Coordinates of C-alpha atoms and ligand atoms in Angstrom, one line a residue:
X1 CA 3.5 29.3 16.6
X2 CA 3.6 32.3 14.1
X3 CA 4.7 32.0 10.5
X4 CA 8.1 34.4 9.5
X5 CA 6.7 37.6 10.5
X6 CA 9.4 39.4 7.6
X7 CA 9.6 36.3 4.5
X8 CA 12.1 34.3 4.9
X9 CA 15.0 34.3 2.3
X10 CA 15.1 31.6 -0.1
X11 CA 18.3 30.3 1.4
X12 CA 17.1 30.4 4.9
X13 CA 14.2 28.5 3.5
X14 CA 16.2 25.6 2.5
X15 CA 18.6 25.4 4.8
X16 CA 15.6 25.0 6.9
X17 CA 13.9 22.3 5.0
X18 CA 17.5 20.3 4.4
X19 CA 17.8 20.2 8.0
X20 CA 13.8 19.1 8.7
X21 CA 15.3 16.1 7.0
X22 CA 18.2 15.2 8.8
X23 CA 17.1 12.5 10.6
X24 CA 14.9 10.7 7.9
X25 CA 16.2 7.7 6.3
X26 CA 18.6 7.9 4.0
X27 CA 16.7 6.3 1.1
X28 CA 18.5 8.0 -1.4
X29 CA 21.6 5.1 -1.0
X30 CA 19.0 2.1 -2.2
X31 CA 18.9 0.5 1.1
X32 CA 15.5 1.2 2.0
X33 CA 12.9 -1.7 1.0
X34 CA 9.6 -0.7 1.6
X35 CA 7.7 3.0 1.1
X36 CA 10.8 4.4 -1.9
X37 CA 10.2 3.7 -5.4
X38 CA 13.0 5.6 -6.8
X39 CA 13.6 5.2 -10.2
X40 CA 16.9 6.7 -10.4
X41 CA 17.9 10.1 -11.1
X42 CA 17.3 10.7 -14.1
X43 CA 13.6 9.5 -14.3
X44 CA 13.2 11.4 -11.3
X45 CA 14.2 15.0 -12.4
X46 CA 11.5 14.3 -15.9
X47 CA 8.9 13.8 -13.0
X48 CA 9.4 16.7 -10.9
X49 CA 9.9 18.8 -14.0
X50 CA 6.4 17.6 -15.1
X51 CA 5.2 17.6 -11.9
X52 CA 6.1 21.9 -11.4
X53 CA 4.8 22.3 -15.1
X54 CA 1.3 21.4 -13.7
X55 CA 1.8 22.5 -10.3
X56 CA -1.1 25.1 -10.3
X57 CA -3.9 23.8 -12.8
X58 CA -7.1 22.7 -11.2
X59 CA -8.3 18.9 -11.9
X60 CA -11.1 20.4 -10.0
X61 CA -12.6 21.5 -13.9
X62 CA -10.9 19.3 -16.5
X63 CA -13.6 21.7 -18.9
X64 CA -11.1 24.7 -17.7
X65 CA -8.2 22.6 -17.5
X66 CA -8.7 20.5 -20.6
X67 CA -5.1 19.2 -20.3
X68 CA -6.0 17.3 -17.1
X69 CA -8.4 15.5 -19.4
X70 CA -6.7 14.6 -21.6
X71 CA -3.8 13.4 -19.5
X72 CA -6.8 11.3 -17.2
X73 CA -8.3 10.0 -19.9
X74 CA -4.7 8.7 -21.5
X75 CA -3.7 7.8 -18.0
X76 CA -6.9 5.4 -17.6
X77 CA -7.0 3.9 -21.5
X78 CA -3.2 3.2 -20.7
X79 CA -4.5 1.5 -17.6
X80 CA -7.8 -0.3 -19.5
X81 CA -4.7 -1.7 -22.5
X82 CA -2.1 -2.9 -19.3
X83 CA -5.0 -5.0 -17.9
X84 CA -5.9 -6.4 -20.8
X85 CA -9.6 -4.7 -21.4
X86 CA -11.8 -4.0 -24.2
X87 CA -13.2 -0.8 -25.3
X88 CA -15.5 -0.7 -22.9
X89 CA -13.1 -0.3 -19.7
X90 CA -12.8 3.3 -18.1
X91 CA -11.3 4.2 -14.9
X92 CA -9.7 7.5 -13.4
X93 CA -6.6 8.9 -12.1
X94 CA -6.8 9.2 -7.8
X95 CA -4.2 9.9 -5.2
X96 CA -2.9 6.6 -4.3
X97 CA -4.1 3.1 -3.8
X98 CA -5.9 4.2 -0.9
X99 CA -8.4 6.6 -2.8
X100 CA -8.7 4.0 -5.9
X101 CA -9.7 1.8 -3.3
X102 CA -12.3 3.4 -1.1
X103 CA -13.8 4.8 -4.9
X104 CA -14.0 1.2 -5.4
X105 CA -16.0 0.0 -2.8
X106 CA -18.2 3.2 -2.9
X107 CA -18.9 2.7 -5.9
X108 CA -20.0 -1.2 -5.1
X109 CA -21.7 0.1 -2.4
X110 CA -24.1 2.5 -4.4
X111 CA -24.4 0.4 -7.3
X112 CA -26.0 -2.3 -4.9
X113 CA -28.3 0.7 -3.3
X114 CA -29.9 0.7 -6.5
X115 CA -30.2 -3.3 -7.6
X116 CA -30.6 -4.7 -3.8
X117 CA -32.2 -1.8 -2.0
X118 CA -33.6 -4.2 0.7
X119 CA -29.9 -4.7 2.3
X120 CA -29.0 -1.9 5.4
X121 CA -25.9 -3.2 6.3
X122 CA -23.9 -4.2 3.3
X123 CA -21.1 -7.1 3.5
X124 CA -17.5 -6.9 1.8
X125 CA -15.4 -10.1 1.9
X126 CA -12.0 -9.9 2.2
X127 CA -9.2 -12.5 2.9
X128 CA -6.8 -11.3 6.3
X129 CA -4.3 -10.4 3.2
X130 CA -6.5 -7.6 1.7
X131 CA -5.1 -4.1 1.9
X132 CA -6.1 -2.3 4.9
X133 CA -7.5 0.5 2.7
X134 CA -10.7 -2.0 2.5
X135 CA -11.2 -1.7 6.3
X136 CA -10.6 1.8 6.2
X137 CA -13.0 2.0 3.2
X138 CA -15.7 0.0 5.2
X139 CA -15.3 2.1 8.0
X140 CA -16.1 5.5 6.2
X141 CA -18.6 3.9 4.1
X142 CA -20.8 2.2 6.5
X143 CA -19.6 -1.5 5.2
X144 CA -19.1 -4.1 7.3
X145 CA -15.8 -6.1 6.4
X146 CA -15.9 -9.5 7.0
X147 CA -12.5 -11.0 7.0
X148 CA -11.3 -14.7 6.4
X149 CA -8.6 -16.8 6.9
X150 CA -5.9 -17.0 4.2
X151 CA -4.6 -20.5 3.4
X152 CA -2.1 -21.1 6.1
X153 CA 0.7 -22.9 3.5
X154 CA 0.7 -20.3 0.5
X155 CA -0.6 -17.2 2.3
X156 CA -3.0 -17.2 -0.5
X157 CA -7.0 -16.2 -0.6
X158 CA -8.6 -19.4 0.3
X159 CA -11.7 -20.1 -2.1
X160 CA -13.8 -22.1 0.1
X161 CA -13.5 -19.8 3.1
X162 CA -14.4 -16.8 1.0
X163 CA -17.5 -19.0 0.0
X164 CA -18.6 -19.6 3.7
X165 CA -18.5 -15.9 4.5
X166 CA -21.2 -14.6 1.8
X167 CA -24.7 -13.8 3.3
X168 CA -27.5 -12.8 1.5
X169 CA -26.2 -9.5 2.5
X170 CA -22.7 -9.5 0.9
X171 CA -22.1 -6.8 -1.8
X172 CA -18.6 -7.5 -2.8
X173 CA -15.5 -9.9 -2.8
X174 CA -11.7 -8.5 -3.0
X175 CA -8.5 -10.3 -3.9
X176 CA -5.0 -9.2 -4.2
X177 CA -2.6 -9.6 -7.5
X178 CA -0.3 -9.5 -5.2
X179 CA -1.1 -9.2 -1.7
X180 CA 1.3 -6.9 0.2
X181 CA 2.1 -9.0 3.2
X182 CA 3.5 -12.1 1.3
X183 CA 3.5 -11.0 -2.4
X184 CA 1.3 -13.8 -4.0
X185 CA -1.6 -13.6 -6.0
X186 CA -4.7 -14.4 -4.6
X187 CA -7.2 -17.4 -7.0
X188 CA -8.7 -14.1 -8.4
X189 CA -10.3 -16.4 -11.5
X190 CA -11.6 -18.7 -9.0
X191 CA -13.0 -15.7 -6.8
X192 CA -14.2 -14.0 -9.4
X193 CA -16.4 -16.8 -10.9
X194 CA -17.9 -16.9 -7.2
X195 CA -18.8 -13.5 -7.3
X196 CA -20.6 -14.3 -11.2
X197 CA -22.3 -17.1 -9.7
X198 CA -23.9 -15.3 -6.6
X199 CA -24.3 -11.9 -8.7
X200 CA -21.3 -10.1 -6.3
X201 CA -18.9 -7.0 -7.2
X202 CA -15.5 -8.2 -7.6
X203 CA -12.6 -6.4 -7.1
X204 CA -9.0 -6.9 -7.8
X205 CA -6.9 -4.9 -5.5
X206 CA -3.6 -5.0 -7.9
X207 CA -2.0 -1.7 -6.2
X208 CA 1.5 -3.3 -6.3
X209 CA 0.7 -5.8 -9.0
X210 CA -1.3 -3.9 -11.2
X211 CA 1.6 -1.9 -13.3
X212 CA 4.5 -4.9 -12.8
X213 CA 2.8 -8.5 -13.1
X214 CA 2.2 -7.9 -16.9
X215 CA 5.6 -7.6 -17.8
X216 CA 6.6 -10.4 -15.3
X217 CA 4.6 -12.5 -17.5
X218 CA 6.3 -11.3 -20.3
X219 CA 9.9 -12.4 -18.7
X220 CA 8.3 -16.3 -18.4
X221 CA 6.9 -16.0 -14.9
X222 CA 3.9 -17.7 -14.5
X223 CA 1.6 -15.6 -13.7
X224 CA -1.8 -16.0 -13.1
X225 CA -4.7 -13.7 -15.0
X226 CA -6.1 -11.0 -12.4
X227 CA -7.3 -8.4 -15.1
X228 CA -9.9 -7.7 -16.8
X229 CA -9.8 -11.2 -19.1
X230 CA -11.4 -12.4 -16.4
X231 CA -14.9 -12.9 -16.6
X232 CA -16.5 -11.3 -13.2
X233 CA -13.6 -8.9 -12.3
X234 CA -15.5 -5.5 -11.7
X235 CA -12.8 -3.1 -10.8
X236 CA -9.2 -3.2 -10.0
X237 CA -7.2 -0.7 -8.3
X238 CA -3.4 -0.3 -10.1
X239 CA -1.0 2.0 -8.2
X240 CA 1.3 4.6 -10.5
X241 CA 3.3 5.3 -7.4
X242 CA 4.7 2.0 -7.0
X243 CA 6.3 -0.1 -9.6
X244 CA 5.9 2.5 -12.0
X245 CA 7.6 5.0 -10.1
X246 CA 6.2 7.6 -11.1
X247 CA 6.2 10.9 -8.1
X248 CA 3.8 10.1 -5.5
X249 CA -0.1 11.0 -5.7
X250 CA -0.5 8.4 -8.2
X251 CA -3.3 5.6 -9.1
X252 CA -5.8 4.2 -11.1
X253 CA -9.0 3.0 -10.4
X254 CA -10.6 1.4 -13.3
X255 CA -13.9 -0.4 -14.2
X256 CA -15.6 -3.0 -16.8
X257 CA -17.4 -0.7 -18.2
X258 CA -19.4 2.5 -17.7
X259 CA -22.5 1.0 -15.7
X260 CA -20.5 -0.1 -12.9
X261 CA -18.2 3.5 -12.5
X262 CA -21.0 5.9 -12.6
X263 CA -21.8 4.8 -9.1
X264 CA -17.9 6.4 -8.3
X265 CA -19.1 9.7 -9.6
X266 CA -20.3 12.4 -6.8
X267 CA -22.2 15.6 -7.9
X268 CA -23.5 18.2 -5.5
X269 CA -25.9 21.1 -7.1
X270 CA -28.0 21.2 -3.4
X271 CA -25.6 24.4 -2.3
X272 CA -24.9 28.4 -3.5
X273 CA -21.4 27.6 -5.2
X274 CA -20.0 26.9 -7.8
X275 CA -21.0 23.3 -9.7
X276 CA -19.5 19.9 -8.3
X277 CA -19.5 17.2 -10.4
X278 CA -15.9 15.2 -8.8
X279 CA -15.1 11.8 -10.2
X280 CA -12.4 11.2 -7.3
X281 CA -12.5 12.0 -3.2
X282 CA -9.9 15.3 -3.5
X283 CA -12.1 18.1 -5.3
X284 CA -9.4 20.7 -5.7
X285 CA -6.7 18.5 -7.0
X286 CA -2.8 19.5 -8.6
X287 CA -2.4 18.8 -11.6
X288 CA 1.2 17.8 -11.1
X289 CA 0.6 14.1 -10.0
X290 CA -1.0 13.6 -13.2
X291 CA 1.5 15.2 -15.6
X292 CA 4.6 14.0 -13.8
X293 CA 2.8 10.4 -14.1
X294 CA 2.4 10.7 -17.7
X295 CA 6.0 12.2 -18.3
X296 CA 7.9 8.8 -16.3
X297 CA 5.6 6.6 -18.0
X298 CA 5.9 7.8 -21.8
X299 CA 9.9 8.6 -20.4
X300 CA 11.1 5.2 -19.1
X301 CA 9.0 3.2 -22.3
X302 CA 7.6 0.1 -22.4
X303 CA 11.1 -1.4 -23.5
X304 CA 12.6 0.5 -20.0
X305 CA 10.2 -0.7 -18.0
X306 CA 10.7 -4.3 -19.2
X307 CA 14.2 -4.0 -18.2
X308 CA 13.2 -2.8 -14.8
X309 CA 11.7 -5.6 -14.1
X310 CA 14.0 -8.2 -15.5
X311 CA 16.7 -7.1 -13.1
X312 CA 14.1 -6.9 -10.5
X313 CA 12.7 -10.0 -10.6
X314 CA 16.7 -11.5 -10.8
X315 CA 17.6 -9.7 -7.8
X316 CA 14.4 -11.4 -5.9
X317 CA 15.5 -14.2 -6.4
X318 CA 18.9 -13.6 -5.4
X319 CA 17.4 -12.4 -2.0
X320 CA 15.0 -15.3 -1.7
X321 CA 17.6 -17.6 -2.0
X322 CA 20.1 -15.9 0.2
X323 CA 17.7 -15.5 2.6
X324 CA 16.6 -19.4 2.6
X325 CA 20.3 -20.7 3.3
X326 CA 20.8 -18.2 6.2
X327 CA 20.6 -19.9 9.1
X328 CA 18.2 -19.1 11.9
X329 CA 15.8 -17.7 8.6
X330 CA 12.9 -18.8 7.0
X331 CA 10.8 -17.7 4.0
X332 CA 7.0 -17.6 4.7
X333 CA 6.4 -18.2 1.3
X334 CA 8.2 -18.5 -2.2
X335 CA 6.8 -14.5 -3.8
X336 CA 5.0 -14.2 -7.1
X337 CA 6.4 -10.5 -7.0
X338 CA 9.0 -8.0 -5.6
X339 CA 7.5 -8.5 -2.0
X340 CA 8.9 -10.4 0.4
X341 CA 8.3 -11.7 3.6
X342 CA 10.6 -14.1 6.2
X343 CA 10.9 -14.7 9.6
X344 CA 12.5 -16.8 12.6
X345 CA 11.1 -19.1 14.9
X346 CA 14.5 -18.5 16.8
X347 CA 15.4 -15.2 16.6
X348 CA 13.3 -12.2 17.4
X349 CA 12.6 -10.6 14.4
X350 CA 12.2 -7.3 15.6
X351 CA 15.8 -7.3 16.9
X352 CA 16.8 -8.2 13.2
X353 CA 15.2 -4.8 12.0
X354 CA 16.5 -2.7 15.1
X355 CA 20.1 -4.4 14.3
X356 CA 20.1 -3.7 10.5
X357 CA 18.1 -0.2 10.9
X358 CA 21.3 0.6 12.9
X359 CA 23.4 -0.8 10.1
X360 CA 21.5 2.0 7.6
X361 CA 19.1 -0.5 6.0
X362 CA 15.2 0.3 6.3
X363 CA 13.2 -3.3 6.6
X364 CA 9.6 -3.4 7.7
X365 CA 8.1 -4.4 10.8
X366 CA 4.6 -6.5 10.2
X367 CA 2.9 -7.9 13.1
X368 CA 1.7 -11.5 13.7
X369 CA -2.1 -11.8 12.5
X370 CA -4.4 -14.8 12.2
X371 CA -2.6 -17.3 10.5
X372 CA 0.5 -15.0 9.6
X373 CA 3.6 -14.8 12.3
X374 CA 5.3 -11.5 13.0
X375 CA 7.9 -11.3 10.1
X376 CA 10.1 -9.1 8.2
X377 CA 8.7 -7.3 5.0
X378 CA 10.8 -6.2 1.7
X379 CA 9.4 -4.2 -1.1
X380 CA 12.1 -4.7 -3.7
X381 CA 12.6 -1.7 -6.5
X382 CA 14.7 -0.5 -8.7
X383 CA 16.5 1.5 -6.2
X384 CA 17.3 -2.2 -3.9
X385 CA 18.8 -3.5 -7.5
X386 CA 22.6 -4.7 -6.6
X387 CA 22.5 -4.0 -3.1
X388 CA 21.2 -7.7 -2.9
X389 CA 24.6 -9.7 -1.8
X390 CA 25.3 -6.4 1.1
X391 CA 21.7 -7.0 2.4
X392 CA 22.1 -10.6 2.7
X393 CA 25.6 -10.3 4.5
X394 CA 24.5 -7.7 6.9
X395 CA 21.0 -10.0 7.8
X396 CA 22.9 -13.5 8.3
X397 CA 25.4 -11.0 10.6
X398 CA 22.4 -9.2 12.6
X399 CA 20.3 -12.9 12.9
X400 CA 23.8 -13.7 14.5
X401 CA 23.6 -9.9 16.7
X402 CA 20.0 -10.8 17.8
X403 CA 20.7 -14.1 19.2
X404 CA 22.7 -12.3 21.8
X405 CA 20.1 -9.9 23.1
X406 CA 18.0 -10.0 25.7
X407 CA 14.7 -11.4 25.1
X408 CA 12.5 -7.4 25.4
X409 CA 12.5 -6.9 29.2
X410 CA 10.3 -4.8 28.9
X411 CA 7.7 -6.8 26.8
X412 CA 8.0 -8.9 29.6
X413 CA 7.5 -6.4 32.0
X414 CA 4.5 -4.8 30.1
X415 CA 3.0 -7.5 29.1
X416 CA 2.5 -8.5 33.0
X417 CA 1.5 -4.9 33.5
X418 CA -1.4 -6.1 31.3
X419 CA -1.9 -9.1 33.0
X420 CA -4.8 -6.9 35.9
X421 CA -5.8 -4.7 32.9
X422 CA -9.1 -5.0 31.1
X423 CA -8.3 -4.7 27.6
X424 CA -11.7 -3.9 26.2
X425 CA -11.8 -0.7 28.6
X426 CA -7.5 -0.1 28.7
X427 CA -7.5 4.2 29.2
X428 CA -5.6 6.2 26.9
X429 CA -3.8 7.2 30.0
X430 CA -3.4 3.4 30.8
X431 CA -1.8 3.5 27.4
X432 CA 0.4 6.4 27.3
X433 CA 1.7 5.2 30.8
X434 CA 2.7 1.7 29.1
X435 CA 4.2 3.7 26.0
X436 CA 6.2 5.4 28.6
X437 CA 7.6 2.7 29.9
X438 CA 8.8 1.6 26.5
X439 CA 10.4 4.8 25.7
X440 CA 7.6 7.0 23.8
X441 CA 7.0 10.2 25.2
X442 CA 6.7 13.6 24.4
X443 CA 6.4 12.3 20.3
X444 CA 9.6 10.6 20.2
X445 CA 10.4 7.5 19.7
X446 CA 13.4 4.8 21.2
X447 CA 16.3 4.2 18.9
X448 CA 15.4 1.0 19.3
X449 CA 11.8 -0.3 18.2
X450 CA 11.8 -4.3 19.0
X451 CA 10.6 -3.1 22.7
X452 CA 7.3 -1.5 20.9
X453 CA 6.9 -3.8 18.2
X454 CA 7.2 -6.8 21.2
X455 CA 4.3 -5.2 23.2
X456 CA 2.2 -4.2 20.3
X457 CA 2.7 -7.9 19.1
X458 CA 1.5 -9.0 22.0
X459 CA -2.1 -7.6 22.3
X460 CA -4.8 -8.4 20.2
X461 CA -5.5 -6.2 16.9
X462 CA -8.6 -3.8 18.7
X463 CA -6.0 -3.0 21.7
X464 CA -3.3 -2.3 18.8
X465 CA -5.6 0.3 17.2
X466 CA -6.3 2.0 20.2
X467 CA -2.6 1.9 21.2
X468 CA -1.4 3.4 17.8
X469 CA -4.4 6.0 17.9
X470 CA -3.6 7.1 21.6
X471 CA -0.1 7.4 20.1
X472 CA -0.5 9.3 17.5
X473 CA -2.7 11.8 19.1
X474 CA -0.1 12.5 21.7
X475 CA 2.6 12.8 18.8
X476 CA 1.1 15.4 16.7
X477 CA 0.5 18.3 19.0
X478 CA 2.4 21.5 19.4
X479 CA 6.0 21.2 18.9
Ligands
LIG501 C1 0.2 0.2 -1.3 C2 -1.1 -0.6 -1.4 C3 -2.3 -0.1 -1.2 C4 -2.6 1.3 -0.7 O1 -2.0 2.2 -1.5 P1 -1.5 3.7 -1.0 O2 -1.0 4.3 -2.3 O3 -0.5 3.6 0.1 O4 -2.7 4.4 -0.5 C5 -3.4 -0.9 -1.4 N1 -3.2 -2.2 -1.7 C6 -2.0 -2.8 -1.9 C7 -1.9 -4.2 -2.2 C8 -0.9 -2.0 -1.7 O5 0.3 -2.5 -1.8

């Protein structure tokens, strides 16, 4: 494929783009609960505006770009004050919780390099509810995860567990303020003072929780200290991009102090260029995340931002409750958040999504791990506010649709495909064959998703990964 050999017009351009977009969800109505955090219009147009101001400067050299400086370094003290720490606290502005996290955990990693050189292979503990961006972070940083059961009642971090797990060659413990899964806020005191007591890196991974727990607190919710009051925390990672709602590209990673983020900082002067000295992954890095972050924080206000989440936290409740008296439904777990997560132990819950995706609402697939069944996930935002009593209608109606449909067919039928397979040595031919058969080929995907979602529930989580990896190597090719 060759780009417009003549430019196209600016018209053509966007004509172009509009229609790329046709088929995407229609997020823009407030019925999409999970991956939108969409402040409204309003906020929105102060972002992009900041966001094109500083679409060009370089936070590759904030002593070029001193406004990217400044901005970080507000950014992160905003952060340090939100979270409750001294003076001491510094942190830095990344692309997303992802990046905050996998600065994190290198920078555990190198700092226990230096104080317990005699460990090769060091150990991260991390409850099944910990973001996946630890494992991904273990997997690029040669750390081995070890995970543990949650608590199987309150889907919460489960102390003595997290005990068991440490070695002599453990490095670090994580807990989540909240969790995304279930939305509840891991014993992070509790964990914390275990990390003090066996001299461990503790981080808090408070991505969702990080930005909108503090003012919960303020509204009378009771909920539990995460930051940096308490004694042992390390790090924590907050997410911009989320309840703050500010464009996407957005997080903080901060730290106690100094000592402990030096080991985040990467400098390179062993090459014929020009000097590297990068606090985050990205080197050459926009400067329009940053500003547009800055604009919608100091634009929506503390005051705004406190009314955000009172109407937030009313309309989770409305939904938790609705949810409990539909019949056929069942809460996992009352949430200490926005998040929540419910599921049937009649109905299949991947018929629910199919039935209200078809209905114009976006609700999230998770599969069934460990202790956690397969269940329905809602990230609640501003956006979701006063949609609540339509959502509820259209679930109790499509638990109702569900009942009547055929228990996946084709699960069945794949799943006895599997029976003569080896999973451990499963082809990605093997794969795409059974993909097939479910209606993926040639990178599209069924209208309908409870066929996929069946079979991938069905096998365990290495055979998932290779699944989804097969998959997604066949779906971006050529077009
Ligand atoms: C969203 C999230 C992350 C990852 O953040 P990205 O911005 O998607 O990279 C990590 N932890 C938790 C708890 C999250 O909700």
């Amino acid at each position: 494929m060759k780009i417009a050999r003549r430019g196209m017009t600016r018209e053509a351009i966007f004509d172009r783009l509009a229609e790329f977009r046709n088929h995407d969800i229609k997020w823009q109505e407030g019925r999409t609960y999970g991956y939108i955090f969409d402040p409204g219009k309003e906020v929105l147009e102060v972002g992009k505006a900041a966001y094109t101001a500083f679409l060009s400067e370089n936070g590759l050299d904030f002593t070029v770009f001193k406004s990217l400086l400044r901005l970080e370094r507000e950014l992160a003290a905003f952060g340090a004050t939100h979270l409750r720490g001294d003076r001491r606290v510094v942190g830095n502005f990344t692309s997303g919780g992802t990046e905050s996290i996998l600065l994190a955990v290198k920078a555990a990693r190198d700092c226990y390099r230096e104080r317990r050189p005699e460990i090769t292979v060091p150990e991260m503990v991390l409850p099944a509810t910990a973001h996946a961006a630890f494992h991904k972070a273990a997997h690029y940083l040669g750390v081995r995860a070890v995970t543990v059961s949650v608590d199987p009642e309150t889907f919460r971090a489960d102390v003595e567990r997290v005990r068991s797990a440490i070695t002599g060659n453990t490095i670090m413990i994580v807990g989540s303020a909240p969790s995304y899964a279930h939305g509840v806020v891991d014993p992070i005191a509790e964990m914390a003072a275990l990390a003090q007591e066996h001299e461990l890196w503790m981080h808090t991974d408070a991505c969702m929780g990080g930005f909108l727990l503090p003012y919960f607190r303020r509204l009378g919710e009771p909920v539990p200290d995460f930051d940096f009051t308490v004694p042992g925390v390390t790090s924590i990672s907050l997410d911009l991009h989320k309840y703050a709602y500010t464009p996407k590209g957005a997080s903080l990673v901060l730290y106690r102090n100094k000592a402990y983020r030096r080991h985040q900082i990467y400098a390179c002067s062993r090459w014929i260029g020009y000097t590297i000295v990068n606090n985050a992954v990205q080197s050459s890095r926009s400067g329009g995340p940053m500003a547009a972050a800055w604009a919608v924080l100091n634009y929506v206000g503390d005051d705004g931002y406190l009314e955000m989440a009172r109407k937030k936290l009313a309309a989770v409740r409305t939904i938790a409750d609705g949810i409990e008296r539909i019949d056929g439904l069942r809460l996992l777990t009352r949430p200490d958040m926005c998040l929540i997560s419910f599921t049937s132990d009649e109905v299949n819950v991947f018929h629910i999504i199919d039935e209200m995706n078809r209905r114009g609402w976006y609700i999230q697939p998770s599969l069934s791990f460990d202790n956690s069944p397969a269940h329905i996930h809602l990230s609640v935002s501003a956006s979701n506010v006063g949609w609540e009593h339509d959502l509820l209608d259209n679930l109790a109606e499509c638990v109702r649709v569900a009942r009547t449909l055929p228990e996946g067919e084709l699960t069945a039928l794949i799943k006895g495909g599997l029976q003569g397979v080896d999973l451990s040595t499963i082809s990605d031919t093997q794969i795409m064959d059974m993909m097939a058969a479910a209606g993926v080929a040639d990178g599209s995907l069924p209208g309908r998703m409870a066929d996929i979602n069946g079979v991938l529930d069905a096998l365990p989580a290495p055979v998932r990964e290779k699944v989804l990896t097969a998959f997604v190597n066949d779906m971006f090719s050529q077009p």
